[in-house]
Every structure is written in structure tokens, then in C-alpha cells.
Amino acid sequence: MSVKVRSSMIGRLQSALGSALRSRVAGDDAQQRASVIWDTPGERWFTPQDPVWRVHADASMFPGGVAALLLQMLHPMAMAGVAGHSGYKGDPWGRLQRTSTYLAATTFGTVEHALATIGHVRGIHERVRGKDAFGRPYRASDPHLLTWVHVAEAVSFLDGFQAFSGSPLTEEEADRYVAQAGVSARHLGVPAPPSTVHELREALAAYRPELEATEAAREAARFLLAEPPLPLASRPGYWAIAAGGVALLPPWARSELGLPTSPVLSRAVLSPLGRASTSTVRWAMAGVGRAQQKAAA
């Protein structure tokens, strides 16, 4: 087999894998959504040089997203909202696609598009309310609950980038990431999002007394980690990404969810799997980018 033929086959594989990943994460209309987000002219909050742009555009968001979901589950009120209103079992990919669209619009889109997307989500939050596993009333628009969701995401996305991107942020850049991630959070209803890594860690620690793995949280974790809605052939790759997500969790969070807490396991197995799977995702998504450039040429 000639080098040219082999290169062509690898390119087609890369493009096919990248397209499949994008379809899962962003939906079958991903290209149309991307066109609106990336090609619409107008003022934007951030540039490609900004830390939040770099973090949210990186493949480390895959394990970071798994970690964020697992961490968010530990707040009984947040978990009750997910279990009662998100339809995560019946439409897990739809929920993922809505989340990825929100992050893309508020990070890469125009200010007008970002604010419209935030307004849409705020409207949904106003309708999401009920009682948690302990009978306590909750509402998704509660600023305290919104702050928890934001903190869990920012911690997980930042830690994922630092662990798996291969080009971690400096301390100054990490602080800027936290501050920039708070821009959309403030518009969403978070009254005082953390503006430095130190504040972010302090906020996470302040929520510890409220966190507990309910039966609904453990069930959701099993669904996310052990029984993903994927064909059997696709599960090993997904499990490698999920392993990276578990490695990002603090030991106390893993313990609450009944997940392995061994630091040796994290260093020897989970983190290497996370790095390898993130590199594979990054390679695959680069193929989608090249295919789009050729199509536009």
C-alpha cells in the first residue's frame, strides 16, 4: 500500500470519527449551528487568545464534562432537577447537545447570540422546580443553586484542561479563565461568580456540607459510567473518556458516588486513559476542521 493511499485512508477515518463525535455532541445539525455561532459577524465577549476560548475549544472538555456532571449530581437539589426535568435517560444526547450549544454560543458566538441563548435558558429555569430527595423545595433559578452548577463546571473544565490539554494555563491565565467563565454565569443569574482560582476552590469547599450522593445520583452515575446509551463497539472509547472524568474528581466526591478513590489507580490507569482518549478526540476533531476548510475552498 502506497504512502499516499495510506494517508488518504487515515484522513477518511479521521474525518469520519470526528463527524460522528460532533454529531453526538452537537446534533445532526451541528454544521448549521456552527455556522451561526462562528460565521455571524458581530461583537464577541472573547477572542481565540482568551483562556476561556482555549479551554472551551479543547478536547479536554470531554472528560471535563463527565467530571462536571458527576460533581453536580452531589447536590441533592441539582440532582432532583436533572432527574425530574432533564429527561437524561430518555434523551441523553439531546441534553448533551443543548449544553454544548449553550457553551459554544456563550464562548464563541456574538454577544447578541450569547444573550439570546442565556435568555432562553433562563426561561426554562423559571419553569423547573419541585422537591429534592429530602422533601425540600427547589427551583432551578435559585441563585445559590445556579452558583453551584457554575462552580462545578468551572472547576471541572479548568482541571480537565490543565490535566489533559498538553498546554496548561499559567496561574495568571487560570485566574483569567475563572473570571471569563463568570461572564455568562452572571447573565444567567449567578450573583457573584468566582473571579480567581482561589475563589473558585473556596466556593467549592463552601458547598461541601450541602453535598450528598442520593440514590438518584448513584443511579445517574451508573447510567453515565457503566451503562452509556452507546453501541457496544463504541463503549471502550467512551469509557476511556469517562475514566479521565473520574480522575478529575476530588477523592471525597468519588467516595460519595461509590467510585474508586485510590491515588495509585488514578495515576496509573484513569489519568493515562484520560490523556490518551483526549488526544484521540483532538485528532478526530482536527479532521472535521480540515474537511470543512476543503469544502469551503
mmCIF file of C-alpha atoms in Angstrom:
data_model
loop_
_atom_site.group_PDB
_atom_site.id
_atom_site.type_symbol
_atom_site.label_atom_id
_atom_site.label_comp_id
_atom_site.label_asym_id
_atom_site.label_seq_id
_atom_site.Cartn_x
_atom_site.Cartn_y
_atom_site.Cartn_z
ATOM 1 C CA MET A 1 0.000 0.000 0.000
ATOM 2 C CA SER A 2 1.471 3.352 -1.025
ATOM 3 C CA VAL A 3 2.057 6.158 1.449
ATOM 4 C CA LYS A 4 -0.480 8.316 -0.416
ATOM 5 C CA VAL A 5 -3.209 5.674 -0.218
ATOM 6 C CA ARG A 6 -2.476 5.007 3.439
ATOM 7 C CA SER A 7 -2.583 8.731 4.194
ATOM 8 C CA SER A 8 -5.894 9.048 2.356
ATOM 9 C CA MET A 9 -7.420 6.157 4.310
ATOM 10 C CA ILE A 10 -6.237 7.623 7.616
ATOM 11 C CA GLY A 11 -7.669 11.004 6.606
ATOM 12 C CA ARG A 12 -11.058 9.488 5.798
ATOM 13 C CA LEU A 13 -11.050 7.618 9.116
ATOM 14 C CA GLN A 14 -10.141 10.800 10.976
ATOM 15 C CA SER A 15 -12.902 12.767 9.267
ATOM 16 C CA ALA A 16 -15.496 10.024 9.824
ATOM 17 C CA LEU A 17 -14.645 9.683 13.510
ATOM 18 C CA GLY A 18 -14.664 13.444 14.003
ATOM 19 C CA SER A 19 -18.020 13.803 12.262
ATOM 20 C CA ALA A 20 -19.524 11.040 14.395
ATOM 21 C CA LEU A 21 -18.261 12.689 17.581
ATOM 22 C CA ARG A 22 -19.556 16.080 16.536
ATOM 23 C CA SER A 23 -22.952 14.632 15.678
ATOM 24 C CA ARG A 24 -23.212 13.037 19.134
ATOM 25 C CA VAL A 25 -22.145 16.158 20.994
ATOM 26 C CA ALA A 26 -23.719 18.896 18.893
ATOM 27 C CA GLY A 27 -26.508 17.112 16.998
ATOM 28 C CA ASP A 28 -27.139 16.171 13.392
ATOM 29 C CA ASP A 29 -27.475 19.862 12.508
ATOM 30 C CA ALA A 30 -24.078 20.651 14.062
ATOM 31 C CA GLN A 31 -22.733 22.237 10.883
ATOM 32 C CA GLN A 32 -25.670 24.652 10.643
ATOM 33 C CA ARG A 33 -25.382 25.566 14.340
ATOM 34 C CA ALA A 34 -21.655 26.058 13.985
ATOM 35 C CA SER A 35 -22.199 28.358 11.026
ATOM 36 C CA VAL A 36 -24.476 30.589 13.106
ATOM 37 C CA ILE A 37 -22.036 30.668 16.018
ATOM 38 C CA TRP A 38 -18.775 31.073 14.106
ATOM 39 C CA ASP A 39 -19.714 32.878 10.875
ATOM 40 C CA THR A 40 -22.139 35.534 12.135
ATOM 41 C CA PRO A 41 -20.350 38.895 12.254
ATOM 42 C CA GLY A 42 -20.577 40.992 15.395
ATOM 43 C CA GLU A 43 -19.005 41.835 18.725
ATOM 44 C CA ARG A 44 -17.928 38.906 20.865
ATOM 45 C CA TRP A 45 -17.048 38.676 24.539
ATOM 46 C CA PHE A 46 -13.853 36.729 23.860
ATOM 47 C CA THR A 47 -11.120 36.134 21.283
ATOM 48 C CA PRO A 48 -9.158 32.977 20.372
ATOM 49 C CA GLN A 49 -6.324 34.237 22.579
ATOM 50 C CA ASP A 50 -8.504 34.321 25.703
ATOM 51 C CA PRO A 51 -8.173 31.441 28.191
ATOM 52 C CA VAL A 52 -11.906 30.680 28.160
ATOM 53 C CA TRP A 53 -11.838 30.301 24.367
ATOM 54 C CA ARG A 54 -8.816 27.988 24.552
ATOM 55 C CA VAL A 55 -10.296 25.830 27.310
ATOM 56 C CA HIS A 56 -13.779 25.503 25.831
ATOM 57 C CA ALA A 57 -12.419 24.730 22.356
ATOM 58 C CA ASP A 58 -10.186 21.902 23.556
ATOM 59 C CA ALA A 59 -10.905 18.170 23.530
ATOM 60 C CA SER A 60 -10.312 18.093 27.297
ATOM 61 C CA MET A 61 -13.900 19.344 27.581
ATOM 62 C CA PHE A 62 -14.971 15.712 27.002
ATOM 63 C CA PRO A 63 -13.565 14.299 30.269
ATOM 64 C CA GLY A 64 -14.138 17.683 31.907
ATOM 65 C CA GLY A 65 -17.810 17.465 31.024
ATOM 66 C CA VAL A 66 -18.100 13.989 32.558
ATOM 67 C CA ALA A 67 -16.477 15.282 35.757
ATOM 68 C CA ALA A 68 -18.811 18.297 35.841
ATOM 69 C CA LEU A 69 -21.915 16.121 35.557
ATOM 70 C CA LEU A 70 -20.741 13.760 38.301
ATOM 71 C CA LEU A 71 -19.859 16.646 40.602
ATOM 72 C CA GLN A 72 -23.152 18.457 40.015
ATOM 73 C CA MET A 73 -25.056 15.278 40.918
ATOM 74 C CA LEU A 74 -23.806 15.546 44.501
ATOM 75 C CA HIS A 75 -26.112 18.465 45.285
ATOM 76 C CA PRO A 76 -29.485 16.823 46.050
ATOM 77 C CA MET A 77 -31.444 19.788 44.682
ATOM 78 C CA ALA A 78 -29.460 19.935 41.449
ATOM 79 C CA MET A 79 -29.848 16.166 41.082
ATOM 80 C CA ALA A 80 -33.591 16.386 41.649
ATOM 81 C CA GLY A 81 -33.848 18.948 38.873
ATOM 82 C CA VAL A 82 -31.896 16.699 36.493
ATOM 83 C CA ALA A 83 -33.899 13.585 37.410
ATOM 84 C CA GLY A 84 -37.257 15.320 37.259
ATOM 85 C CA HIS A 85 -36.912 17.648 34.296
ATOM 86 C CA SER A 86 -33.929 16.920 32.032
ATOM 87 C CA GLY A 87 -35.030 13.586 30.567
ATOM 88 C CA TYR A 88 -31.425 12.438 30.718
ATOM 89 C CA LYS A 89 -32.345 8.764 30.334
ATOM 90 C CA GLY A 90 -34.868 9.153 27.563
ATOM 91 C CA ASP A 91 -32.848 11.722 25.616
ATOM 92 C CA PRO A 92 -29.276 11.805 26.958
ATOM 93 C CA TRP A 93 -27.732 13.049 23.733
ATOM 94 C CA GLY A 94 -30.304 15.812 23.421
ATOM 95 C CA ARG A 95 -29.340 17.108 26.852
ATOM 96 C CA LEU A 96 -25.641 16.964 25.955
ATOM 97 C CA GLN A 97 -26.282 18.772 22.682
ATOM 98 C CA ARG A 98 -28.215 21.557 24.408
ATOM 99 C CA THR A 99 -25.386 22.014 26.896
ATOM 100 C CA SER A 100 -22.701 22.056 24.199
ATOM 101 C CA THR A 101 -24.697 24.572 22.164
ATOM 102 C CA TYR A 102 -25.028 26.823 25.213
ATOM 103 C CA LEU A 103 -21.290 26.706 25.915
ATOM 104 C CA ALA A 104 -20.416 27.339 22.276
ATOM 105 C CA ALA A 105 -22.833 30.242 21.911
ATOM 106 C CA THR A 106 -21.716 31.967 25.102
ATOM 107 C CA THR A 107 -17.997 31.442 24.443
ATOM 108 C CA PHE A 108 -17.566 31.797 20.671
ATOM 109 C CA GLY A 109 -20.772 33.459 19.457
ATOM 110 C CA THR A 110 -21.674 37.106 19.140
ATOM 111 C CA VAL A 111 -22.791 38.975 22.247
ATOM 112 C CA GLU A 112 -26.280 39.181 20.758
ATOM 113 C CA HIS A 113 -26.446 35.421 20.206
ATOM 114 C CA ALA A 114 -24.957 34.696 23.631
ATOM 115 C CA LEU A 115 -27.513 36.872 25.410
ATOM 116 C CA ALA A 116 -30.378 35.358 23.430
ATOM 117 C CA THR A 117 -29.196 31.846 24.339
ATOM 118 C CA ILE A 118 -28.878 32.799 28.008
ATOM 119 C CA GLY A 119 -32.349 34.339 27.960
ATOM 120 C CA HIS A 120 -33.780 31.118 26.552
ATOM 121 C CA VAL A 121 -32.151 29.051 29.302
ATOM 122 C CA ARG A 122 -33.324 31.471 31.996
ATOM 123 C CA GLY A 123 -36.869 30.999 30.756
ATOM 124 C CA ILE A 124 -36.528 27.222 31.087
ATOM 125 C CA HIS A 125 -35.070 27.568 34.586
ATOM 126 C CA GLU A 126 -38.111 29.548 35.720
ATOM 127 C CA ARG A 127 -40.305 26.519 34.991
ATOM 128 C CA VAL A 128 -38.054 23.914 36.649
ATOM 129 C CA ARG A 129 -38.986 23.421 40.284
ATOM 130 C CA GLY A 130 -40.029 20.667 42.679
ATOM 131 C CA LYS A 131 -38.767 18.870 45.782
ATOM 132 C CA ASP A 132 -35.490 17.043 46.305
ATOM 133 C CA ALA A 133 -34.975 13.569 47.800
ATOM 134 C CA PHE A 134 -35.410 15.000 51.301
ATOM 135 C CA GLY A 135 -38.618 16.864 50.526
ATOM 136 C CA ARG A 136 -37.006 20.281 50.338
ATOM 137 C CA PRO A 137 -38.363 22.632 47.669
ATOM 138 C CA TYR A 138 -36.001 23.782 44.940
ATOM 139 C CA ARG A 139 -36.125 25.924 41.821
ATOM 140 C CA ALA A 140 -33.556 25.924 39.063
ATOM 141 C CA SER A 141 -33.468 29.734 39.009
ATOM 142 C CA ASP A 142 -32.302 29.876 42.648
ATOM 143 C CA PRO A 143 -29.047 31.910 42.602
ATOM 144 C CA HIS A 144 -27.449 29.601 45.185
ATOM 145 C CA LEU A 145 -28.167 26.528 43.064
ATOM 146 C CA LEU A 146 -27.060 28.271 39.866
ATOM 147 C CA THR A 147 -23.797 29.163 41.591
ATOM 148 C CA TRP A 148 -23.214 25.509 42.486
ATOM 149 C CA VAL A 149 -23.738 24.373 38.895
ATOM 150 C CA HIS A 150 -21.383 27.093 37.651
ATOM 151 C CA VAL A 151 -18.684 26.281 40.216
ATOM 152 C CA ALA A 152 -18.831 22.544 39.431
ATOM 153 C CA GLU A 153 -18.483 23.229 35.711
ATOM 154 C CA ALA A 154 -15.686 25.792 36.016
ATOM 155 C CA VAL A 155 -13.645 23.553 38.334
ATOM 156 C CA SER A 156 -14.082 20.529 36.097
ATOM 157 C CA PHE A 157 -13.375 22.290 32.794
ATOM 158 C CA LEU A 158 -10.297 24.041 34.179
ATOM 159 C CA ASP A 159 -8.911 20.899 35.823
ATOM 160 C CA GLY A 160 -9.574 18.914 32.646
ATOM 161 C CA PHE A 161 -7.644 21.396 30.527
ATOM 162 C CA GLN A 162 -4.753 21.532 32.990
ATOM 163 C CA ALA A 163 -4.541 17.738 33.114
ATOM 164 C CA PHE A 164 -5.168 16.713 29.504
ATOM 165 C CA SER A 165 -4.578 19.609 27.100
ATOM 166 C CA GLY A 166 -0.806 19.281 26.969
ATOM 167 C CA SER A 167 -0.515 23.088 27.257
ATOM 168 C CA PRO A 168 -1.797 24.038 30.726
ATOM 169 C CA LEU A 169 -2.642 27.629 31.586
ATOM 170 C CA THR A 170 -0.295 29.708 33.681
ATOM 171 C CA GLU A 171 -1.536 30.815 37.101
ATOM 172 C CA GLU A 172 -2.460 34.215 35.682
ATOM 173 C CA GLU A 173 -4.260 32.645 32.708
ATOM 174 C CA ALA A 174 -6.117 30.255 35.011
ATOM 175 C CA ASP A 175 -7.398 33.205 37.043
ATOM 176 C CA ARG A 176 -8.492 34.892 33.823
ATOM 177 C CA TYR A 177 -10.294 31.724 32.773
ATOM 178 C CA VAL A 178 -12.298 31.711 36.006
ATOM 179 C CA ALA A 179 -13.194 35.383 35.600
ATOM 180 C CA GLN A 180 -14.153 34.941 31.936
ATOM 181 C CA ALA A 181 -16.262 31.854 32.657
ATOM 182 C CA GLY A 182 -18.183 34.034 35.088
ATOM 183 C CA VAL A 183 -19.341 36.479 32.400
ATOM 184 C CA SER A 184 -22.133 34.281 31.041
ATOM 185 C CA ALA A 185 -22.821 32.890 34.536
ATOM 186 C CA ARG A 186 -23.574 36.388 35.828
ATOM 187 C CA HIS A 187 -26.046 36.990 32.983
ATOM 188 C CA LEU A 188 -27.640 33.608 33.745
ATOM 189 C CA GLY A 189 -28.330 34.607 37.355
ATOM 190 C CA VAL A 190 -25.190 33.794 39.358
ATOM 191 C CA PRO A 191 -24.876 36.907 41.535
ATOM 192 C CA ALA A 192 -21.140 36.804 42.323
ATOM 193 C CA PRO A 193 -19.259 34.169 40.316
ATOM 194 C CA PRO A 194 -15.671 33.483 41.464
ATOM 195 C CA SER A 195 -13.064 35.579 39.667
ATOM 196 C CA THR A 196 -9.869 33.692 40.610
ATOM 197 C CA VAL A 197 -8.854 30.058 41.035
ATOM 198 C CA HIS A 198 -8.536 30.627 44.785
ATOM 199 C CA GLU A 199 -12.103 31.946 44.971
ATOM 200 C CA LEU A 200 -13.287 29.020 42.859
ATOM 201 C CA ARG A 201 -11.700 26.455 45.205
ATOM 202 C CA GLU A 202 -13.116 28.292 48.216
ATOM 203 C CA ALA A 203 -16.595 28.268 46.685
ATOM 204 C CA LEU A 204 -16.367 24.524 46.023
ATOM 205 C CA ALA A 205 -15.297 23.900 49.622
ATOM 206 C CA ALA A 206 -18.158 26.067 50.927
ATOM 207 C CA TYR A 207 -20.720 23.775 49.268
ATOM 208 C CA ARG A 208 -19.272 20.593 50.801
ATOM 209 C CA PRO A 209 -21.725 20.461 53.763
ATOM 210 C CA GLU A 210 -24.650 20.504 51.301
ATOM 211 C CA LEU A 211 -23.381 17.687 49.112
ATOM 212 C CA GLU A 212 -24.577 14.103 49.354
ATOM 213 C CA ALA A 213 -24.985 11.282 46.885
ATOM 214 C CA THR A 214 -28.667 10.402 46.836
ATOM 215 C CA GLU A 215 -29.927 7.184 45.283
ATOM 216 C CA ALA A 216 -30.899 9.218 42.218
ATOM 217 C CA ALA A 217 -27.315 10.484 41.959
ATOM 218 C CA ARG A 218 -25.850 6.993 42.185
ATOM 219 C CA GLU A 219 -28.317 5.761 39.579
ATOM 220 C CA ALA A 220 -27.385 8.619 37.247
ATOM 221 C CA ALA A 221 -23.685 7.913 37.791
ATOM 222 C CA ARG A 222 -24.216 4.242 36.879
ATOM 223 C CA PHE A 223 -26.058 5.304 33.746
ATOM 224 C CA LEU A 224 -23.296 7.730 32.797
ATOM 225 C CA LEU A 225 -20.349 5.461 33.567
ATOM 226 C CA ALA A 226 -21.439 1.826 33.361
ATOM 227 C CA GLU A 227 -24.440 1.793 31.034
ATOM 228 C CA PRO A 228 -23.944 4.577 28.457
ATOM 229 C CA PRO A 229 -26.507 4.660 25.631
ATOM 230 C CA LEU A 230 -23.960 3.606 23.020
ATOM 231 C CA PRO A 231 -23.359 0.607 20.748
ATOM 232 C CA LEU A 232 -21.057 -1.979 22.316
ATOM 233 C CA ALA A 233 -18.301 -1.183 19.811
ATOM 234 C CA SER A 234 -18.246 2.469 20.886
ATOM 235 C CA ARG A 235 -18.216 1.876 24.623
ATOM 236 C CA PRO A 236 -14.472 1.266 25.172
ATOM 237 C CA GLY A 237 -13.631 4.673 23.721
ATOM 238 C CA TYR A 238 -16.321 6.319 25.806
ATOM 239 C CA TRP A 239 -15.160 4.516 28.947
ATOM 240 C CA ALA A 240 -11.642 5.854 28.374
ATOM 241 C CA ILE A 241 -13.027 9.406 28.277
ATOM 242 C CA ALA A 242 -15.138 8.696 31.364
ATOM 243 C CA ALA A 243 -12.062 7.352 33.167
ATOM 244 C CA GLY A 244 -10.420 10.709 32.616
ATOM 245 C CA GLY A 245 -13.500 12.427 34.019
ATOM 246 C CA VAL A 246 -13.431 10.273 37.156
ATOM 247 C CA ALA A 247 -9.709 11.023 37.596
ATOM 248 C CA LEU A 248 -10.531 14.743 37.722
ATOM 249 C CA LEU A 249 -12.916 14.360 40.661
ATOM 250 C CA PRO A 250 -11.639 15.037 44.170
ATOM 251 C CA PRO A 251 -11.392 11.839 46.251
ATOM 252 C CA TRP A 252 -14.286 12.875 48.521
ATOM 253 C CA ALA A 253 -16.595 13.220 45.502
ATOM 254 C CA ARG A 254 -15.617 9.791 44.191
ATOM 255 C CA SER A 255 -16.188 8.289 47.622
ATOM 256 C CA GLU A 256 -19.705 9.766 47.793
ATOM 257 C CA LEU A 257 -20.577 8.214 44.431
ATOM 258 C CA GLY A 258 -19.034 4.848 45.287
ATOM 259 C CA LEU A 259 -16.231 5.247 42.746
ATOM 260 C CA PRO A 260 -12.594 4.147 43.218
ATOM 261 C CA THR A 261 -10.584 6.599 45.313
ATOM 262 C CA SER A 262 -7.125 5.020 45.054
ATOM 263 C CA PRO A 263 -4.499 7.619 44.043
ATOM 264 C CA VAL A 264 -2.418 4.818 42.523
ATOM 265 C CA LEU A 265 -5.336 3.810 40.280
ATOM 266 C CA SER A 266 -5.777 7.430 39.245
ATOM 267 C CA ARG A 267 -2.112 7.910 38.353
ATOM 268 C CA ALA A 268 -1.549 4.526 36.732
ATOM 269 C CA VAL A 269 -4.842 3.917 34.912
ATOM 270 C CA LEU A 270 -7.502 6.631 34.956
ATOM 271 C CA SER A 271 -5.357 9.654 34.112
ATOM 272 C CA PRO A 272 -3.405 7.897 31.308
ATOM 273 C CA LEU A 273 -6.702 6.755 29.794
ATOM 274 C CA GLY A 274 -7.974 10.311 30.020
ATOM 275 C CA ARG A 275 -4.893 11.685 28.257
ATOM 276 C CA ALA A 276 -4.990 9.045 25.519
ATOM 277 C CA SER A 277 -8.712 9.414 24.829
ATOM 278 C CA THR A 278 -8.495 13.219 24.823
ATOM 279 C CA SER A 279 -5.649 13.071 22.310
ATOM 280 C CA THR A 280 -7.740 10.765 20.105
ATOM 281 C CA VAL A 281 -10.720 13.124 20.260
ATOM 282 C CA ARG A 282 -8.480 16.097 19.452
ATOM 283 C CA TRP A 283 -7.060 14.241 16.432
ATOM 284 C CA ALA A 284 -10.524 13.278 15.214
ATOM 285 C CA MET A 285 -11.965 16.780 15.562
ATOM 286 C CA ALA A 286 -8.985 18.213 13.674
ATOM 287 C CA GLY A 287 -10.095 16.047 10.754
ATOM 288 C CA VAL A 288 -13.524 17.711 10.784
ATOM 289 C CA GLY A 289 -11.875 21.111 10.654
ATOM 290 C CA ARG A 290 -9.750 20.181 7.640
ATOM 291 C CA ALA A 291 -12.755 18.724 5.840
ATOM 292 C CA GLN A 292 -14.676 21.968 6.360
ATOM 293 C CA GLN A 293 -11.752 24.009 5.039
ATOM 294 C CA LYS A 294 -11.594 21.878 1.882
ATOM 295 C CA ALA A 295 -15.344 22.198 1.371
ATOM 296 C CA ALA A 296 -15.141 25.977 1.678
ATOM 297 C CA ALA A 297 -12.183 26.248 -0.710
#
